[in-house]
């Protein structure tokens, strides 16, 4: 067990969070690529925009916080398939609402 902020965290949980962060970032890049499907120069210009990195960081951190608070990283939470899908849906929904509020402000 690794100690982070006076709390023990399993290495498996850290690897899972890092892997999900990478997958969320990849999904964001794929979404931007689909948005600029016909314009390769528009895609490159949007990715090179300095605020894109901050938007991506806010996006990934917000979704991972929502996953954490829905106990998706806790291995001792034994759930059925339906309960797991409901928890994922709730965390994605709350993440989208939170991101919409942040982007609106």
Short mmCIF file of C-alpha atoms in Angstrom, two decimals:
data_model
loop_
_atom_site.label_atom_id
_atom_site.label_comp_id
_atom_site.label_asym_id
_atom_site.label_seq_id
_atom_site.Cartn_x
_atom_site.Cartn_y
_atom_site.Cartn_z
CA UNK A 1 0.00 0.00 0.00
CA UNK A 2 1.16 3.49 -0.84
CA UNK A 3 0.42 6.36 1.50
CA UNK A 4 -1.04 9.48 -0.15
CA UNK A 5 -2.26 12.40 2.02
CA UNK A 6 -2.27 10.20 5.14
CA UNK A 7 -4.46 7.64 3.42
CA UNK A 8 -3.41 4.25 2.13
CA UNK A 9 -3.98 3.68 -1.57
CA UNK A 10 -3.38 0.45 -3.44
CA UNK A 11 -0.99 0.53 -6.40
CA UNK A 12 -3.70 -1.13 -8.45
CA UNK A 13 -5.99 1.84 -7.82
CA UNK A 14 -3.30 4.31 -8.86
CA UNK A 15 -2.64 2.41 -12.08
CA UNK A 16 -6.38 2.31 -12.76
CA UNK A 17 -6.70 6.08 -12.25
CA UNK A 18 -3.71 6.78 -14.53
CA UNK A 19 -5.04 4.45 -17.21
CA UNK A 20 -8.49 6.02 -17.06
CA UNK A 21 -6.95 9.48 -17.24
CA UNK A 22 -5.11 8.46 -20.39
CA UNK A 23 -8.27 6.97 -21.89
CA UNK A 24 -10.32 10.08 -21.07
CA UNK A 25 -7.63 12.25 -22.70
CA UNK A 26 -7.64 10.00 -25.77
CA UNK A 27 -11.43 10.22 -25.95
CA UNK A 28 -11.21 14.01 -25.78
CA UNK A 29 -8.67 14.09 -28.60
CA UNK A 30 -10.88 11.79 -30.69
CA UNK A 31 -13.86 14.05 -30.08
CA UNK A 32 -11.90 17.11 -31.18
CA UNK A 33 -10.72 15.21 -34.27
CA UNK A 34 -14.33 14.33 -35.14
CA UNK A 35 -15.31 17.96 -34.59
CA UNK A 36 -12.70 19.09 -37.14
CA UNK A 37 -13.21 16.10 -39.45
CA UNK A 38 -12.82 17.96 -42.74
CA UNK A 39 -10.20 20.44 -41.61
CA UNK A 40 -6.81 19.10 -40.58
CA UNK A 41 -5.44 22.62 -40.17
CA UNK A 42 -8.36 23.54 -37.87
CA UNK A 43 -7.63 20.48 -35.72
CA UNK A 44 -3.94 21.33 -35.44
CA UNK A 45 -4.69 24.98 -34.67
CA UNK A 46 -7.19 24.02 -31.94
CA UNK A 47 -4.78 21.53 -30.34
CA UNK A 48 -1.97 24.10 -30.44
CA UNK A 49 -4.17 26.68 -28.71
CA UNK A 50 -2.65 27.31 -25.24
CA UNK A 51 -5.97 26.99 -23.38
CA UNK A 52 -6.63 23.51 -24.81
CA UNK A 53 -4.23 21.93 -22.32
CA UNK A 54 -6.03 23.58 -19.38
CA UNK A 55 -9.41 22.54 -20.78
CA UNK A 56 -8.19 18.95 -21.07
CA UNK A 57 -6.82 18.97 -17.51
CA UNK A 58 -10.08 20.36 -16.11
CA UNK A 59 -12.04 17.79 -18.12
CA UNK A 60 -9.98 14.80 -16.93
CA UNK A 61 -9.79 15.91 -13.28
CA UNK A 62 -13.53 16.62 -13.12
CA UNK A 63 -14.50 13.24 -14.53
CA UNK A 64 -12.06 11.39 -12.31
CA UNK A 65 -13.36 13.21 -9.23
CA UNK A 66 -16.89 12.18 -10.16
CA UNK A 67 -15.73 8.58 -10.64
CA UNK A 68 -14.03 8.70 -7.24
CA UNK A 69 -17.07 10.06 -5.42
CA UNK A 70 -19.28 7.37 -6.99
CA UNK A 71 -16.90 4.77 -5.46
CA UNK A 72 -15.79 3.38 -8.80
CA UNK A 73 -12.17 3.12 -7.58
CA UNK A 74 -12.98 1.23 -4.39
CA UNK A 75 -12.26 -2.46 -4.96
CA UNK A 76 -14.24 -3.52 -1.88
CA UNK A 77 -17.48 -2.15 -3.35
CA UNK A 78 -19.03 -5.32 -4.73
CA UNK A 79 -21.78 -4.47 -7.18
CA UNK A 80 -23.81 -6.24 -9.77
CA UNK A 81 -23.52 -5.34 -13.43
CA UNK A 82 -26.66 -3.16 -13.35
CA UNK A 83 -25.53 -1.26 -10.25
CA UNK A 84 -22.10 -0.69 -11.82
CA UNK A 85 -23.67 0.71 -15.00
CA UNK A 86 -25.95 2.97 -12.95
CA UNK A 87 -22.93 4.27 -10.96
CA UNK A 88 -21.03 4.98 -14.19
CA UNK A 89 -24.05 6.77 -15.65
CA UNK A 90 -24.48 8.85 -12.51
CA UNK A 91 -20.82 9.82 -12.42
CA UNK A 92 -20.77 10.76 -16.12
CA UNK A 93 -24.00 12.73 -15.74
CA UNK A 94 -22.78 14.64 -12.72
CA UNK A 95 -19.46 15.27 -14.47
CA UNK A 96 -21.23 16.69 -17.52
CA UNK A 97 -23.40 18.94 -15.37
CA UNK A 98 -20.39 20.15 -13.42
CA UNK A 99 -18.37 20.77 -16.59
CA UNK A 100 -21.29 22.63 -18.16
CA UNK A 101 -21.52 24.88 -15.12
CA UNK A 102 -17.76 25.52 -15.09
CA UNK A 103 -17.66 26.32 -18.82
CA UNK A 104 -20.70 28.59 -18.49
CA UNK A 105 -19.06 30.59 -15.71
#
